[in-house]
mmCIF file of C-alpha atoms in Angstrom:
data_model
loop_
_atom_site.group_PDB
_atom_site.id
_atom_site.type_symbol
_atom_site.label_atom_id
_atom_site.label_comp_id
_atom_site.label_asym_id
_atom_site.label_seq_id
_atom_site.Cartn_x
_atom_site.Cartn_y
_atom_site.Cartn_z
ATOM 1 C CA MET A 1 27.841 -11.711 -10.757
ATOM 2 C CA THR A 2 27.435 -13.364 -13.951
ATOM 3 C CA MET A 3 27.446 -11.378 -17.172
ATOM 4 C CA LEU A 4 24.610 -12.172 -19.434
ATOM 5 C CA ARG A 5 25.281 -12.278 -23.277
ATOM 6 C CA LEU A 6 22.126 -11.158 -24.814
ATOM 7 C CA ALA A 7 21.270 -10.515 -28.413
ATOM 8 C CA PRO A 8 20.327 -6.837 -28.870
ATOM 9 C CA ASP A 9 16.946 -7.408 -30.549
ATOM 10 C CA GLN A 10 15.992 -10.581 -28.638
ATOM 11 C CA ARG A 11 13.427 -10.088 -25.765
ATOM 12 C CA HIS A 12 14.105 -11.979 -22.693
ATOM 13 C CA ARG A 13 11.712 -12.925 -19.916
ATOM 14 C CA VAL A 14 12.143 -10.784 -16.706
ATOM 15 C CA GLU A 15 10.510 -12.295 -13.533
ATOM 16 C CA LEU A 16 10.410 -10.250 -10.287
ATOM 17 C CA THR A 17 8.128 -9.316 -7.446
ATOM 18 C CA LEU A 18 6.483 -6.042 -7.932
ATOM 19 C CA ASN A 19 4.862 -4.410 -4.852
ATOM 20 C CA GLY A 20 4.422 -7.972 -3.306
ATOM 21 C CA LYS A 21 3.162 -9.707 -6.299
ATOM 22 C CA ALA A 22 5.196 -11.994 -8.716
ATOM 23 C CA ARG A 23 5.194 -10.388 -12.113
ATOM 24 C CA SER A 24 7.020 -10.991 -15.402
ATOM 25 C CA GLY A 25 7.242 -9.598 -18.741
ATOM 26 C CA LEU A 26 9.678 -9.387 -21.895
ATOM 27 C CA ALA A 27 12.351 -7.029 -22.329
ATOM 28 C CA GLU A 28 15.054 -6.343 -24.854
ATOM 29 C CA PRO A 29 18.578 -6.052 -23.246
ATOM 30 C CA ARG A 30 18.775 -2.170 -23.836
ATOM 31 C CA MET A 31 15.399 -1.503 -22.243
ATOM 32 C CA LEU A 32 15.529 0.620 -18.929
ATOM 33 C CA LEU A 33 13.985 -0.758 -16.021
ATOM 34 C CA CYS A 34 11.848 2.389 -15.725
ATOM 35 C CA ASP A 35 10.392 1.677 -19.170
ATOM 36 C CA PHE A 36 9.724 -1.931 -18.465
ATOM 37 C CA LEU A 37 8.052 -1.253 -15.253
ATOM 38 C CA ARG A 38 5.844 1.456 -16.999
ATOM 39 C CA HIS A 39 5.163 -0.170 -20.447
ATOM 40 C CA GLU A 40 5.172 -3.941 -19.602
ATOM 41 C CA LEU A 41 3.978 -4.173 -16.166
ATOM 42 C CA GLN A 42 1.906 -0.981 -16.017
ATOM 43 C CA ALA A 43 3.504 0.582 -12.945
ATOM 44 C CA TYR A 44 2.700 4.246 -14.262
ATOM 45 C CA GLY A 45 3.626 5.718 -10.751
ATOM 46 C CA VAL A 46 7.328 5.252 -11.868
ATOM 47 C CA HIS A 47 7.878 8.598 -13.815
ATOM 48 C CA VAL A 48 10.595 9.209 -16.325
ATOM 49 C CA GLY A 49 12.192 12.476 -16.423
ATOM 50 C CA CYS A 50 15.826 13.004 -17.250
ATOM 51 C CA GLU A 51 16.928 9.436 -18.232
ATOM 52 C CA HIS A 52 20.221 9.983 -16.563
ATOM 53 C CA GLY A 53 19.436 9.527 -12.550
ATOM 54 C CA VAL A 54 19.605 13.262 -11.885
ATOM 55 C CA CYS A 55 16.017 14.204 -11.401
ATOM 56 C CA GLY A 56 14.985 11.314 -9.039
ATOM 57 C CA ALA A 57 11.527 10.838 -10.709
ATOM 58 C CA CYS A 58 12.000 7.151 -11.454
ATOM 59 C CA THR A 59 13.222 6.342 -8.052
ATOM 60 C CA ILE A 60 12.053 2.840 -6.688
ATOM 61 C CA LEU A 61 12.899 0.346 -4.046
ATOM 62 C CA LEU A 62 15.038 -2.431 -5.368
ATOM 63 C CA ASN A 63 15.348 -4.924 -2.841
ATOM 64 C CA GLY A 64 14.568 -2.484 -0.253
ATOM 65 C CA ARG A 65 17.164 0.270 -1.382
ATOM 66 C CA ALA A 66 16.292 3.436 -3.305
ATOM 67 C CA VAL A 67 17.540 3.402 -6.799
ATOM 68 C CA ARG A 68 16.871 5.363 -10.078
ATOM 69 C CA SER A 69 15.105 2.803 -12.317
ATOM 70 C CA CYS A 70 16.472 4.653 -15.568
ATOM 71 C CA THR A 71 20.169 3.819 -14.586
ATOM 72 C CA GLN A 72 19.522 0.175 -14.876
ATOM 73 C CA TYR A 73 18.289 -2.279 -17.428
ATOM 74 C CA ALA A 74 15.219 -4.383 -16.936
ATOM 75 C CA VAL A 75 17.192 -7.713 -17.456
ATOM 76 C CA GLN A 76 19.294 -6.725 -14.458
ATOM 77 C CA ALA A 77 16.033 -6.766 -12.341
ATOM 78 C CA ASP A 78 15.431 -10.421 -12.838
ATOM 79 C CA GLY A 79 14.681 -12.158 -9.663
ATOM 80 C CA THR A 80 14.499 -8.851 -7.642
ATOM 81 C CA GLU A 81 11.805 -7.404 -5.365
ATOM 82 C CA ILE A 82 10.497 -4.003 -6.359
ATOM 83 C CA THR A 83 8.300 -1.643 -4.830
ATOM 84 C CA THR A 84 6.967 1.494 -6.501
ATOM 85 C CA VAL A 85 4.685 4.086 -5.176
ATOM 86 C CA GLU A 86 1.822 2.058 -5.993
ATOM 87 C CA GLY A 87 2.945 -0.566 -3.279
ATOM 88 C CA LEU A 88 3.198 2.216 -0.438
ATOM 89 C CA ALA A 89 -0.496 2.095 0.284
ATOM 90 C CA GLU A 90 -2.195 -0.789 1.984
ATOM 91 C CA GLY A 91 -5.119 -1.320 -0.432
ATOM 92 C CA THR A 92 -6.765 2.095 -0.541
ATOM 93 C CA THR A 93 -5.271 3.309 2.736
ATOM 94 C CA LEU A 94 -2.391 5.620 2.502
ATOM 95 C CA ASN A 95 0.713 5.009 4.580
ATOM 96 C CA ALA A 96 1.852 7.619 7.165
ATOM 97 C CA LEU A 97 4.274 9.211 4.586
ATOM 98 C CA GLN A 98 1.574 9.616 1.978
ATOM 99 C CA ARG A 99 -0.986 11.014 4.541
ATOM 100 C CA ALA A 100 1.669 13.581 5.617
ATOM 101 C CA PHE A 101 2.288 14.684 2.148
ATOM 102 C CA MET A 102 -1.431 15.231 1.594
ATOM 103 C CA ARG A 103 -1.873 17.002 5.244
ATOM 104 C CA HIS A 104 1.124 19.409 4.373
ATOM 105 C CA HIS A 105 0.075 19.746 0.774
ATOM 106 C CA ALA A 106 3.567 18.636 -0.073
ATOM 107 C CA LEU A 107 2.941 18.422 -4.052
ATOM 108 C CA GLN A 108 1.665 20.478 -6.766
ATOM 109 C CA CYS A 109 1.907 18.886 -10.212
ATOM 110 C CA GLY A 110 2.850 15.667 -8.586
ATOM 111 C CA PHE A 111 5.508 14.569 -11.206
ATOM 112 C CA CYS A 112 8.226 14.184 -8.735
ATOM 113 C CA THR A 113 6.185 12.990 -5.952
ATOM 114 C CA ALA A 114 6.338 9.268 -6.390
ATOM 115 C CA GLY A 115 10.173 9.232 -6.587
ATOM 116 C CA ILE A 116 10.484 11.504 -3.325
ATOM 117 C CA LEU A 117 8.063 9.169 -1.584
ATOM 118 C CA MET A 118 10.253 6.282 -2.513
ATOM 119 C CA SER A 119 13.436 7.894 -1.472
ATOM 120 C CA ALA A 120 11.942 9.373 1.688
ATOM 121 C CA THR A 121 10.746 5.949 2.549
ATOM 122 C CA HIS A 122 14.178 4.206 2.223
ATOM 123 C CA PHE A 123 15.603 7.338 3.957
ATOM 124 C CA LEU A 124 13.338 6.909 7.060
ATOM 125 C CA ARG A 125 14.007 3.290 7.274
ATOM 126 C CA GLN A 126 17.624 4.190 7.728
ATOM 127 C CA GLN A 127 17.042 7.307 9.696
ATOM 128 C CA PRO A 128 13.848 7.214 11.579
ATOM 129 C CA HIS A 129 14.373 10.408 13.352
ATOM 130 C CA PRO A 130 16.069 12.928 10.923
ATOM 131 C CA ASP A 131 16.477 16.617 11.242
ATOM 132 C CA GLU A 132 15.715 19.312 8.558
ATOM 133 C CA ALA A 133 19.274 19.381 7.264
ATOM 134 C CA GLN A 134 19.352 15.454 6.884
ATOM 135 C CA ILE A 135 15.994 15.660 5.090
ATOM 136 C CA ARG A 136 17.086 18.477 2.812
ATOM 137 C CA ASP A 137 20.362 16.508 2.172
ATOM 138 C CA MET A 138 18.250 13.559 1.039
ATOM 139 C CA LEU A 139 16.024 15.664 -0.997
ATOM 140 C CA SER A 140 19.130 17.126 -3.010
ATOM 141 C CA GLY A 141 18.856 14.180 -5.106
ATOM 142 C CA HIS A 142 15.471 15.193 -6.305
ATOM 143 C CA ILE A 143 14.214 18.059 -8.655
ATOM 144 C CA CYS A 144 10.895 19.657 -8.062
ATOM 145 C CA ARG A 145 10.195 22.643 -9.927
ATOM 146 C CA CYS A 146 7.029 23.521 -8.163
ATOM 147 C CA THR A 147 7.072 23.439 -4.331
ATOM 148 C CA GLY A 148 10.083 25.110 -3.183
ATOM 149 C CA TYR A 149 10.596 21.887 -0.896
ATOM 150 C CA ALA A 150 9.492 23.328 2.326
ATOM 151 C CA ALA A 151 6.201 21.491 2.492
ATOM 152 C CA ILE A 152 7.946 18.377 1.503
ATOM 153 C CA VAL A 153 10.461 18.753 4.388
ATOM 154 C CA ALA A 154 7.458 19.444 6.784
ATOM 155 C CA ALA A 155 5.736 16.196 5.675
ATOM 156 C CA ILE A 156 8.754 14.131 6.291
ATOM 157 C CA LEU A 157 9.393 15.495 9.610
ATOM 158 C CA ASP A 158 5.672 15.151 10.384
ATOM 159 C CA ALA A 159 5.990 11.343 9.196
ATOM 160 C CA ALA A 160 9.234 10.864 10.983
ATOM 161 C CA SER A 161 7.663 12.187 14.358
ATOM 162 C CA GLY A 162 4.478 10.172 14.039
ATOM 163 C CA VAL A 163 2.262 13.086 14.472
ATOM 164 C CA THR A 164 -1.048 12.272 13.548
ATOM 165 C CA ASP A 165 -3.120 15.513 13.987
ATOM 166 C CA GLU A 166 -5.261 15.031 10.914
ATOM 167 C CA VAL A 167 -8.645 16.781 10.684
ATOM 168 C CA ASP A 168 -11.567 14.391 9.979
#
């Protein structure tokens, strides 16, 4: 990996794929990726909480891997593929995980939800048939002050099992 030498006050073009579309914007070398996504590319589903990678609210998929966008600089994301919560649904149709969260009322204020959905997406790709303990272990990297996690665990278990008992 080549180290970039960037002037601290100079803005640099960052080009990436965001939710399947080529996007670009300008970022100072010290601009965090979460701020770039929100303020330059208007991906407002990326929430900024602790700015230390602890709370998980800013979790995105970077080249398919769940990462905290507050722990990386925007210039480090040049040339990458990023998925945010806005990229999970297909058009206006929520994906299976999002529908499970809705069915189980797995959110209250919603601040942490986007990050949890992104981590759970990555987790379920790696572990398609998890048990409750594995889900709770994955969720230990997220802070939710509203739900108590029970409905979130139930929603992830539901999505993993492919249960589709939605009431129309």
